[in-house]
């Protein structure tokens, strides 16, 4: 049996991580990982840099991305692991750029309209910090509450951010089903990221959209959660992945694990690698 291990969910400063690619690689070397993947939000900018750093190393790098999508009014993240270098295609890179740009520009427009129509003044950078990679109305709402305006989180949506509000800007966010098809078009295996955190849709409903696998091993899981996700993967004959969702060496409630503390190993790792290399 394979006694090696891999952490397949890591972020760098190219998205919402706090560390450079070189710092990430130093953490990986210290963790004794055999495999790892950088999965920055909606970009693959770290990949070329990591490839240069890895020269001469025995550690294997899986090219990855975490794509931000929407389903049932909720942000759903897809982990994509590339089987080849189709992620370099200009069309693919342009689409990622479009996704990031629209999300940021929409948030800035909403913030501007909140100031104009409701005299609510919030800082885009603070919204960006709250969002952890994908900016949407819930993050703006939370920032309004945090700034001390006389609203509850729920009342923000009933008063200033509802769809008939003059501050509302329609979204063109990519759907989860579209995201899966998009990544597969560029030869990536698709995994449902951190199923534990989703509230509006069941794991089964999300997996029905066509994922190749599920991130069954995750720092926020309880033991029964991990067992549940592994059982689902067996019932559906899909793969599992594992990762720390590492953002910073300074742990927090959402990201409590350091690189290498949560990992895939044994037969599950073999099956994962076979899927990426088939």
PDB file of C-alpha atoms in Angstrom:
ATOM      1  CA  UNK A   1       0.000   0.000   0.000  1.00  0.00           C
ATOM      2  CA  UNK A   2       1.112   3.531  -0.752  1.00  0.00           C
ATOM      3  CA  UNK A   3       2.493   5.075   2.469  1.00  0.00           C
ATOM      4  CA  UNK A   4       2.873   8.502   0.899  1.00  0.00           C
ATOM      5  CA  UNK A   5       0.609  11.479   1.597  1.00  0.00           C
ATOM      6  CA  UNK A   6      -0.735  14.528  -0.184  1.00  0.00           C
ATOM      7  CA  UNK A   7      -2.365  17.827   0.786  1.00  0.00           C
ATOM      8  CA  UNK A   8      -4.496  19.000  -2.138  1.00  0.00           C
ATOM      9  CA  UNK A   9      -6.007  22.275  -0.920  1.00  0.00           C
ATOM     10  CA  UNK A  10      -3.498  25.094  -0.336  1.00  0.00           C
ATOM     11  CA  UNK A  11      -3.703  28.849  -0.992  1.00  0.00           C
ATOM     12  CA  UNK A  12      -0.970  31.382  -1.671  1.00  0.00           C
ATOM     13  CA  UNK A  13      -0.825  35.172  -1.715  1.00  0.00           C
ATOM     14  CA  UNK A  14      -1.936  34.991  -5.350  1.00  0.00           C
ATOM     15  CA  UNK A  15      -5.466  34.696  -3.938  1.00  0.00           C
ATOM     16  CA  UNK A  16      -6.444  34.992  -0.282  1.00  0.00           C
ATOM     17  CA  UNK A  17      -3.501  33.142   1.283  1.00  0.00           C
ATOM     18  CA  UNK A  18      -0.966  35.015   3.381  1.00  0.00           C
ATOM     19  CA  UNK A  19       2.241  33.387   2.120  1.00  0.00           C
ATOM     20  CA  UNK A  20       4.331  33.494  -1.046  1.00  0.00           C
ATOM     21  CA  UNK A  21       4.890  30.387  -3.142  1.00  0.00           C
ATOM     22  CA  UNK A  22       8.425  30.078  -1.761  1.00  0.00           C
ATOM     23  CA  UNK A  23       7.143  30.179   1.819  1.00  0.00           C
ATOM     24  CA  UNK A  24       4.495  27.589   0.933  1.00  0.00           C
ATOM     25  CA  UNK A  25       7.133  25.281  -0.490  1.00  0.00           C
ATOM     26  CA  UNK A  26       9.219  25.644   2.692  1.00  0.00           C
ATOM     27  CA  UNK A  27       6.166  24.605   4.737  1.00  0.00           C
ATOM     28  CA  UNK A  28       5.609  21.632   2.427  1.00  0.00           C
ATOM     29  CA  UNK A  29       9.214  20.450   2.777  1.00  0.00           C
ATOM     30  CA  UNK A  30       8.925  20.664   6.571  1.00  0.00           C
ATOM     31  CA  UNK A  31       5.663  18.730   6.545  1.00  0.00           C
ATOM     32  CA  UNK A  32       7.225  15.736   4.745  1.00  0.00           C
ATOM     33  CA  UNK A  33       4.495  15.717   2.114  1.00  0.00           C
ATOM     34  CA  UNK A  34       5.020  13.680  -1.032  1.00  0.00           C
ATOM     35  CA  UNK A  35       2.316  15.416  -3.087  1.00  0.00           C
ATOM     36  CA  UNK A  36       0.578  18.774  -2.921  1.00  0.00           C
ATOM     37  CA  UNK A  37      -1.616  21.087  -4.944  1.00  0.00           C
ATOM     38  CA  UNK A  38      -1.921  24.864  -5.020  1.00  0.00           C
ATOM     39  CA  UNK A  39      -5.628  25.696  -5.398  1.00  0.00           C
ATOM     40  CA  UNK A  40      -5.855  29.475  -5.438  1.00  0.00           C
ATOM     41  CA  UNK A  41      -9.246  31.083  -5.958  1.00  0.00           C
ATOM     42  CA  UNK A  42     -10.052  31.610  -9.629  1.00  0.00           C
ATOM     43  CA  UNK A  43      -6.441  31.845 -10.786  1.00  0.00           C
ATOM     44  CA  UNK A  44      -3.460  29.662 -11.651  1.00  0.00           C
ATOM     45  CA  UNK A  45      -0.790  32.349 -11.318  1.00  0.00           C
ATOM     46  CA  UNK A  46       1.213  30.415  -8.721  1.00  0.00           C
ATOM     47  CA  UNK A  47       1.706  27.380 -10.921  1.00  0.00           C
ATOM     48  CA  UNK A  48       4.637  28.611 -13.032  1.00  0.00           C
ATOM     49  CA  UNK A  49       6.407  29.988  -9.992  1.00  0.00           C
ATOM     50  CA  UNK A  50       5.979  26.760  -8.029  1.00  0.00           C
ATOM     51  CA  UNK A  51       7.217  24.726 -10.994  1.00  0.00           C
ATOM     52  CA  UNK A  52      10.486  26.678 -10.952  1.00  0.00           C
ATOM     53  CA  UNK A  53      10.891  26.294  -7.182  1.00  0.00           C
ATOM     54  CA  UNK A  54      10.308  22.531  -7.448  1.00  0.00           C
ATOM     55  CA  UNK A  55      13.192  21.888  -9.835  1.00  0.00           C
ATOM     56  CA  UNK A  56      15.369  19.180  -8.305  1.00  0.00           C
ATOM     57  CA  UNK A  57      12.796  18.267  -5.658  1.00  0.00           C
ATOM     58  CA  UNK A  58      11.197  14.828  -5.272  1.00  0.00           C
ATOM     59  CA  UNK A  59       7.917  16.380  -4.120  1.00  0.00           C
ATOM     60  CA  UNK A  60       5.203  16.025  -6.757  1.00  0.00           C
ATOM     61  CA  UNK A  61       2.997  18.981  -7.661  1.00  0.00           C
ATOM     62  CA  UNK A  62      -0.585  18.662  -8.909  1.00  0.00           C
ATOM     63  CA  UNK A  63      -1.730  21.761 -10.814  1.00  0.00           C
ATOM     64  CA  UNK A  64      -4.976  22.994  -9.320  1.00  0.00           C
ATOM     65  CA  UNK A  65      -7.528  25.774  -8.904  1.00  0.00           C
ATOM     66  CA  UNK A  66     -10.519  26.531  -6.672  1.00  0.00           C
ATOM     67  CA  UNK A  67     -13.287  27.880  -8.876  1.00  0.00           C
ATOM     68  CA  UNK A  68     -15.982  30.081  -7.323  1.00  0.00           C
ATOM     69  CA  UNK A  69     -19.511  29.286  -8.511  1.00  0.00           C
ATOM     70  CA  UNK A  70     -23.109  29.729  -7.356  1.00  0.00           C
ATOM     71  CA  UNK A  71     -25.921  27.233  -6.825  1.00  0.00           C
ATOM     72  CA  UNK A  72     -29.238  27.715  -5.059  1.00  0.00           C
ATOM     73  CA  UNK A  73     -28.237  31.208  -3.952  1.00  0.00           C
ATOM     74  CA  UNK A  74     -25.056  29.970  -2.289  1.00  0.00           C
ATOM     75  CA  UNK A  75     -21.357  30.147  -3.100  1.00  0.00           C
ATOM     76  CA  UNK A  76     -20.102  26.668  -4.068  1.00  0.00           C
ATOM     77  CA  UNK A  77     -16.400  26.030  -4.618  1.00  0.00           C
ATOM     78  CA  UNK A  78     -15.036  23.497  -7.097  1.00  0.00           C
ATOM     79  CA  UNK A  79     -11.550  22.079  -6.727  1.00  0.00           C
ATOM     80  CA  UNK A  80     -10.130  21.389 -10.182  1.00  0.00           C
ATOM     81  CA  UNK A  81      -7.025  19.235 -10.683  1.00  0.00           C
ATOM     82  CA  UNK A  82      -5.497  19.399 -14.146  1.00  0.00           C
ATOM     83  CA  UNK A  83      -4.359  16.305 -15.965  1.00  0.00           C
ATOM     84  CA  UNK A  84      -2.189  18.273 -18.394  1.00  0.00           C
ATOM     85  CA  UNK A  85      -1.334  21.882 -19.240  1.00  0.00           C
ATOM     86  CA  UNK A  86      -4.614  22.972 -20.830  1.00  0.00           C
ATOM     87  CA  UNK A  87      -4.906  25.504 -17.998  1.00  0.00           C
ATOM     88  CA  UNK A  88      -2.391  27.541 -19.997  1.00  0.00           C
ATOM     89  CA  UNK A  89      -4.922  28.068 -22.800  1.00  0.00           C
ATOM     90  CA  UNK A  90      -5.704  31.711 -23.430  1.00  0.00           C
ATOM     91  CA  UNK A  91      -9.462  31.095 -23.376  1.00  0.00           C
ATOM     92  CA  UNK A  92      -9.224  29.448 -19.963  1.00  0.00           C
ATOM     93  CA  UNK A  93      -7.113  32.229 -18.474  1.00  0.00           C
ATOM     94  CA  UNK A  94      -9.380  34.904 -19.963  1.00  0.00           C
ATOM     95  CA  UNK A  95     -12.436  33.269 -18.378  1.00  0.00           C
ATOM     96  CA  UNK A  96     -10.813  33.209 -14.944  1.00  0.00           C
ATOM     97  CA  UNK A  97      -9.847  36.849 -15.361  1.00  0.00           C
ATOM     98  CA  UNK A  98     -13.423  37.675 -16.331  1.00  0.00           C
ATOM     99  CA  UNK A  99     -14.812  35.885 -13.261  1.00  0.00           C
ATOM    100  CA  UNK A 100     -12.505  37.772 -10.881  1.00  0.00           C
ATOM    101  CA  UNK A 101     -12.995  41.144 -12.540  1.00  0.00           C
ATOM    102  CA  UNK A 102     -16.771  40.987 -12.655  1.00  0.00           C
ATOM    103  CA  UNK A 103     -17.026  39.954  -9.008  1.00  0.00           C
ATOM    104  CA  UNK A 104     -14.808  42.806  -7.861  1.00  0.00           C
ATOM    105  CA  UNK A 105     -16.425  45.406 -10.104  1.00  0.00           C
ATOM    106  CA  UNK A 106     -19.913  44.364  -9.030  1.00  0.00           C
ATOM    107  CA  UNK A 107     -18.976  44.730  -5.357  1.00  0.00           C
ATOM    108  CA  UNK A 108     -17.443  48.164  -5.982  1.00  0.00           C
ATOM    109  CA  UNK A 109     -20.579  49.290  -7.822  1.00  0.00           C
ATOM    110  CA  UNK A 110     -22.840  48.103  -4.987  1.00  0.00           C
ATOM    111  CA  UNK A 111     -20.651  49.907  -2.455  1.00  0.00           C
ATOM    112  CA  UNK A 112     -20.824  53.088  -4.514  1.00  0.00           C
ATOM    113  CA  UNK A 113     -24.612  52.862  -4.748  1.00  0.00           C
ATOM    114  CA  UNK A 114     -24.952  52.194  -1.013  1.00  0.00           C
ATOM    115  CA  UNK A 115     -23.155  55.461  -0.374  1.00  0.00           C
ATOM    116  CA  UNK A 116     -25.191  57.382  -2.966  1.00  0.00           C
ATOM    117  CA  UNK A 117     -28.652  56.117  -2.056  1.00  0.00           C
ATOM    118  CA  UNK A 118     -28.350  55.212   1.640  1.00  0.00           C
ATOM    119  CA  UNK A 119     -25.308  57.141   2.916  1.00  0.00           C
ATOM    120  CA  UNK A 120     -23.735  53.814   3.914  1.00  0.00           C
ATOM    121  CA  UNK A 121     -19.966  54.070   3.617  1.00  0.00           C
ATOM    122  CA  UNK A 122     -17.920  50.883   3.663  1.00  0.00           C
ATOM    123  CA  UNK A 123     -14.417  50.037   2.474  1.00  0.00           C
ATOM    124  CA  UNK A 124     -13.995  47.596  -0.418  1.00  0.00           C
ATOM    125  CA  UNK A 125     -10.802  46.248   1.149  1.00  0.00           C
ATOM    126  CA  UNK A 126     -12.715  45.268   4.297  1.00  0.00           C
ATOM    127  CA  UNK A 127     -15.328  43.468   2.197  1.00  0.00           C
ATOM    128  CA  UNK A 128     -12.518  41.715   0.342  1.00  0.00           C
ATOM    129  CA  UNK A 129     -10.993  40.544   3.628  1.00  0.00           C
ATOM    130  CA  UNK A 130     -14.311  39.127   4.827  1.00  0.00           C
ATOM    131  CA  UNK A 131     -14.967  37.351   1.543  1.00  0.00           C
ATOM    132  CA  UNK A 132     -11.949  35.006   1.667  1.00  0.00           C
ATOM    133  CA  UNK A 133     -11.860  34.652  -2.078  1.00  0.00           C
ATOM    134  CA  UNK A 134     -15.315  35.285  -3.496  1.00  0.00           C
ATOM    135  CA  UNK A 135     -17.061  38.618  -2.986  1.00  0.00           C
ATOM    136  CA  UNK A 136     -20.862  38.567  -2.847  1.00  0.00           C
ATOM    137  CA  UNK A 137     -23.739  40.396  -1.169  1.00  0.00           C
ATOM    138  CA  UNK A 138     -23.441  38.453   2.130  1.00  0.00           C
ATOM    139  CA  UNK A 139     -19.932  39.839   2.614  1.00  0.00           C
ATOM    140  CA  UNK A 140     -21.117  43.396   1.954  1.00  0.00           C
ATOM    141  CA  UNK A 141     -23.998  42.839   4.381  1.00  0.00           C
ATOM    142  CA  UNK A 142     -21.616  41.601   7.066  1.00  0.00           C
ATOM    143  CA  UNK A 143     -19.387  44.629   6.574  1.00  0.00           C
ATOM    144  CA  UNK A 144     -22.390  46.971   6.966  1.00  0.00           C
ATOM    145  CA  UNK A 145     -23.224  45.311  10.298  1.00  0.00           C
ATOM    146  CA  UNK A 146     -19.579  45.320  11.436  1.00  0.00           C
ATOM    147  CA  UNK A 147     -19.326  49.054  10.712  1.00  0.00           C
ATOM    148  CA  UNK A 148     -22.102  49.707  13.216  1.00  0.00           C
ATOM    149  CA  UNK A 149     -24.946  50.746  10.937  1.00  0.00           C
ATOM    150  CA  UNK A 150     -28.420  50.154  12.484  1.00  0.00           C
ATOM    151  CA  UNK A 151     -29.146  46.893  10.690  1.00  0.00           C
ATOM    152  CA  UNK A 152     -29.032  43.225  11.506  1.00  0.00           C
ATOM    153  CA  UNK A 153     -27.505  40.892   8.953  1.00  0.00           C
ATOM    154  CA  UNK A 154     -30.973  39.735   7.919  1.00  0.00           C
ATOM    155  CA  UNK A 155     -32.468  43.231   7.739  1.00  0.00           C
ATOM    156  CA  UNK A 156     -29.737  44.435   5.352  1.00  0.00           C
ATOM    157  CA  UNK A 157     -31.215  42.183   2.668  1.00  0.00           C
ATOM    158  CA  UNK A 158     -34.753  43.385   3.376  1.00  0.00           C
ATOM    159  CA  UNK A 159     -33.880  47.086   3.229  1.00  0.00           C
ATOM    160  CA  UNK A 160     -30.822  48.040   1.166  1.00  0.00           C
ATOM    161  CA  UNK A 161     -29.552  44.919  -0.640  1.00  0.00           C
ATOM    162  CA  UNK A 162     -32.755  43.271  -1.894  1.00  0.00           C
ATOM    163  CA  UNK A 163     -33.114  42.819  -5.645  1.00  0.00           C
ATOM    164  CA  UNK A 164     -35.423  45.834  -6.043  1.00  0.00           C
ATOM    165  CA  UNK A 165     -33.076  48.149  -4.154  1.00  0.00           C
ATOM    166  CA  UNK A 166     -31.399  50.972  -6.122  1.00  0.00           C
ATOM    167  CA  UNK A 167     -28.101  49.655  -4.691  1.00  0.00           C
ATOM    168  CA  UNK A 168     -28.572  46.185  -6.164  1.00  0.00           C
ATOM    169  CA  UNK A 169     -26.408  45.069  -9.100  1.00  0.00           C
ATOM    170  CA  UNK A 170     -27.371  41.866 -10.911  1.00  0.00           C
ATOM    171  CA  UNK A 171     -24.873  39.023 -10.842  1.00  0.00           C
ATOM    172  CA  UNK A 172     -23.492  37.118 -13.818  1.00  0.00           C
ATOM    173  CA  UNK A 173     -21.787  34.556 -11.644  1.00  0.00           C
ATOM    174  CA  UNK A 174     -20.975  31.194 -13.176  1.00  0.00           C
ATOM    175  CA  UNK A 175     -23.277  28.395 -12.025  1.00  0.00           C
ATOM    176  CA  UNK A 176     -21.830  25.299 -10.380  1.00  0.00           C
ATOM    177  CA  UNK A 177     -22.952  23.102 -13.260  1.00  0.00           C
ATOM    178  CA  UNK A 178     -21.328  25.490 -15.752  1.00  0.00           C
ATOM    179  CA  UNK A 179     -18.176  25.554 -13.599  1.00  0.00           C
ATOM    180  CA  UNK A 180     -17.889  21.784 -13.651  1.00  0.00           C
ATOM    181  CA  UNK A 181     -18.291  21.666 -17.432  1.00  0.00           C
ATOM    182  CA  UNK A 182     -15.823  24.531 -17.843  1.00  0.00           C
ATOM    183  CA  UNK A 183     -13.092  22.798 -15.830  1.00  0.00           C
ATOM    184  CA  UNK A 184     -13.671  19.462 -17.520  1.00  0.00           C
ATOM    185  CA  UNK A 185     -13.364  21.181 -20.904  1.00  0.00           C
ATOM    186  CA  UNK A 186      -9.788  21.996 -19.915  1.00  0.00           C
ATOM    187  CA  UNK A 187      -9.132  18.440 -18.723  1.00  0.00           C
ATOM    188  CA  UNK A 188      -9.501  18.890 -14.975  1.00  0.00           C
ATOM    189  CA  UNK A 189     -10.949  16.431 -12.469  1.00  0.00           C
ATOM    190  CA  UNK A 190     -13.606  18.197 -10.387  1.00  0.00           C
ATOM    191  CA  UNK A 191     -14.136  17.794  -6.651  1.00  0.00           C
ATOM    192  CA  UNK A 192     -16.743  19.384  -4.396  1.00  0.00           C
ATOM    193  CA  UNK A 193     -14.724  21.474  -1.937  1.00  0.00           C
ATOM    194  CA  UNK A 194     -15.447  21.445   1.838  1.00  0.00           C
ATOM    195  CA  UNK A 195     -19.042  20.061   1.723  1.00  0.00           C
ATOM    196  CA  UNK A 196     -19.286  20.675   5.476  1.00  0.00           C
ATOM    197  CA  UNK A 197     -19.813  24.426   5.041  1.00  0.00           C
ATOM    198  CA  UNK A 198     -22.785  24.487   2.661  1.00  0.00           C
ATOM    199  CA  UNK A 199     -26.177  25.281   4.177  1.00  0.00           C
ATOM    200  CA  UNK A 200     -28.781  25.556   1.423  1.00  0.00           C
ATOM    201  CA  UNK A 201     -28.175  22.367  -0.556  1.00  0.00           C
ATOM    202  CA  UNK A 202     -27.468  18.804   0.496  1.00  0.00           C
ATOM    203  CA  UNK A 203     -24.225  17.123  -0.436  1.00  0.00           C
ATOM    204  CA  UNK A 204     -26.149  14.624  -2.556  1.00  0.00           C
ATOM    205  CA  UNK A 205     -27.894  17.417  -4.470  1.00  0.00           C
ATOM    206  CA  UNK A 206     -24.584  19.086  -5.224  1.00  0.00           C
ATOM    207  CA  UNK A 207     -22.891  15.851  -6.283  1.00  0.00           C
ATOM    208  CA  UNK A 208     -25.752  15.232  -8.722  1.00  0.00           C
ATOM    209  CA  UNK A 209     -24.353  18.147 -10.752  1.00  0.00           C
ATOM    210  CA  UNK A 210     -21.547  15.953 -12.060  1.00  0.00           C
ATOM    211  CA  UNK A 211     -18.518  16.092  -9.747  1.00  0.00           C
ATOM    212  CA  UNK A 212     -15.773  13.472 -10.085  1.00  0.00           C
ATOM    213  CA  UNK A 213     -15.199  13.457  -6.345  1.00  0.00           C
ATOM    214  CA  UNK A 214     -15.643  15.072  -2.959  1.00  0.00           C
ATOM    215  CA  UNK A 215     -13.226  16.638  -0.466  1.00  0.00           C
ATOM    216  CA  UNK A 216     -14.148  14.130   2.213  1.00  0.00           C
ATOM    217  CA  UNK A 217     -11.231  14.809   4.572  1.00  0.00           C
ATOM    218  CA  UNK A 218     -11.205  18.406   5.800  1.00  0.00           C
ATOM    219  CA  UNK A 219     -10.113  20.238   8.989  1.00  0.00           C
ATOM    220  CA  UNK A 220     -13.612  21.430   9.958  1.00  0.00           C
ATOM    221  CA  UNK A 221     -15.093  17.936   9.744  1.00  0.00           C
ATOM    222  CA  UNK A 222     -16.040  15.944  12.788  1.00  0.00           C
ATOM    223  CA  UNK A 223     -15.251  12.232  12.588  1.00  0.00           C
ATOM    224  CA  UNK A 224     -18.844  11.444  11.699  1.00  0.00           C
ATOM    225  CA  UNK A 225     -18.731  14.025   8.881  1.00  0.00           C
ATOM    226  CA  UNK A 226     -15.693  12.415   7.286  1.00  0.00           C
ATOM    227  CA  UNK A 227     -17.237   8.963   7.623  1.00  0.00           C
ATOM    228  CA  UNK A 228     -20.454  10.248   6.047  1.00  0.00           C
ATOM    229  CA  UNK A 229     -18.653  11.783   3.049  1.00  0.00           C
ATOM    230  CA  UNK A 230     -16.534   8.677   2.514  1.00  0.00           C
ATOM    231  CA  UNK A 231     -19.677   6.524   2.565  1.00  0.00           C
ATOM    232  CA  UNK A 232     -21.303   8.818  -0.001  1.00  0.00           C
ATOM    233  CA  UNK A 233     -18.246   8.486  -2.234  1.00  0.00           C
ATOM    234  CA  UNK A 234     -18.467   4.701  -2.057  1.00  0.00           C
ATOM    235  CA  UNK A 235     -22.197   4.677  -2.784  1.00  0.00           C
ATOM    236  CA  UNK A 236     -21.669   6.893  -5.820  1.00  0.00           C
ATOM    237  CA  UNK A 237     -18.389   5.305  -6.897  1.00  0.00           C
ATOM    238  CA  UNK A 238     -16.613   8.664  -6.922  1.00  0.00           C
ATOM    239  CA  UNK A 239     -13.224   9.676  -5.558  1.00  0.00           C
ATOM    240  CA  UNK A 240     -12.278  11.483  -2.382  1.00  0.00           C
ATOM    241  CA  UNK A 241      -9.673  14.173  -1.815  1.00  0.00           C
ATOM    242  CA  UNK A 242      -8.203  15.777   1.270  1.00  0.00           C
ATOM    243  CA  UNK A 243      -6.618  19.070   2.162  1.00  0.00           C
ATOM    244  CA  UNK A 244      -5.979  21.619   4.851  1.00  0.00           C
ATOM    245  CA  UNK A 245      -7.418  24.614   2.953  1.00  0.00           C
ATOM    246  CA  UNK A 246      -4.289  26.329   4.244  1.00  0.00           C
ATOM    247  CA  UNK A 247      -4.250  30.127   4.205  1.00  0.00           C
ATOM    248  CA  UNK A 248      -1.819  31.178   6.917  1.00  0.00           C
ATOM    249  CA  UNK A 249       0.495  29.815   9.595  1.00  0.00           C
ATOM    250  CA  UNK A 250      -1.612  31.914  11.983  1.00  0.00           C
ATOM    251  CA  UNK A 251      -4.542  29.551  12.408  1.00  0.00           C
ATOM    252  CA  UNK A 252      -8.119  30.751  12.743  1.00  0.00           C
ATOM    253  CA  UNK A 253     -11.532  29.146  13.255  1.00  0.00           C
ATOM    254  CA  UNK A 254     -12.146  28.704   9.535  1.00  0.00           C
ATOM    255  CA  UNK A 255      -8.649  27.463   8.713  1.00  0.00           C
ATOM    256  CA  UNK A 256      -7.321  25.630  11.789  1.00  0.00           C
ATOM    257  CA  UNK A 257      -4.881  23.223  10.106  1.00  0.00           C
ATOM    258  CA  UNK A 258      -1.311  23.721   8.954  1.00  0.00           C
ATOM    259  CA  UNK A 259      -0.010  22.255   5.705  1.00  0.00           C
ATOM    260  CA  UNK A 260       0.285  18.474   5.933  1.00  0.00           C
ATOM    261  CA  UNK A 261      -1.869  18.024   9.045  1.00  0.00           C
ATOM    262  CA  UNK A 262      -4.810  16.850   6.916  1.00  0.00           C
ATOM    263  CA  UNK A 263      -3.890  14.611   4.002  1.00  0.00           C
ATOM    264  CA  UNK A 264      -4.813  11.843   1.585  1.00  0.00           C
ATOM    265  CA  UNK A 265      -2.918   8.570   1.760  1.00  0.00           C
ATOM    266  CA  UNK A 266      -3.052   4.859   0.999  1.00  0.00           C
ATOM    267  CA  UNK A 267      -5.498   3.485  -1.565  1.00  0.00           C
ATOM    268  CA  UNK A 268      -7.421   6.763  -1.689  1.00  0.00           C
ATOM    269  CA  UNK A 269      -4.267   8.592  -2.764  1.00  0.00           C
ATOM    270  CA  UNK A 270      -3.543   5.947  -5.397  1.00  0.00           C
ATOM    271  CA  UNK A 271      -7.033   6.325  -6.869  1.00  0.00           C
ATOM    272  CA  UNK A 272      -6.781  10.119  -6.816  1.00  0.00           C
ATOM    273  CA  UNK A 273      -3.425  10.121  -8.604  1.00  0.00           C
ATOM    274  CA  UNK A 274      -4.656   7.582 -11.142  1.00  0.00           C
ATOM    275  CA  UNK A 275      -7.572   9.878 -11.984  1.00  0.00           C
ATOM    276  CA  UNK A 276      -5.254  12.861 -12.451  1.00  0.00           C
ATOM    277  CA  UNK A 277      -2.825  10.849 -14.550  1.00  0.00           C
ATOM    278  CA  UNK A 278      -5.260   8.823 -16.671  1.00  0.00           C
TER     279      UNK A 278
END
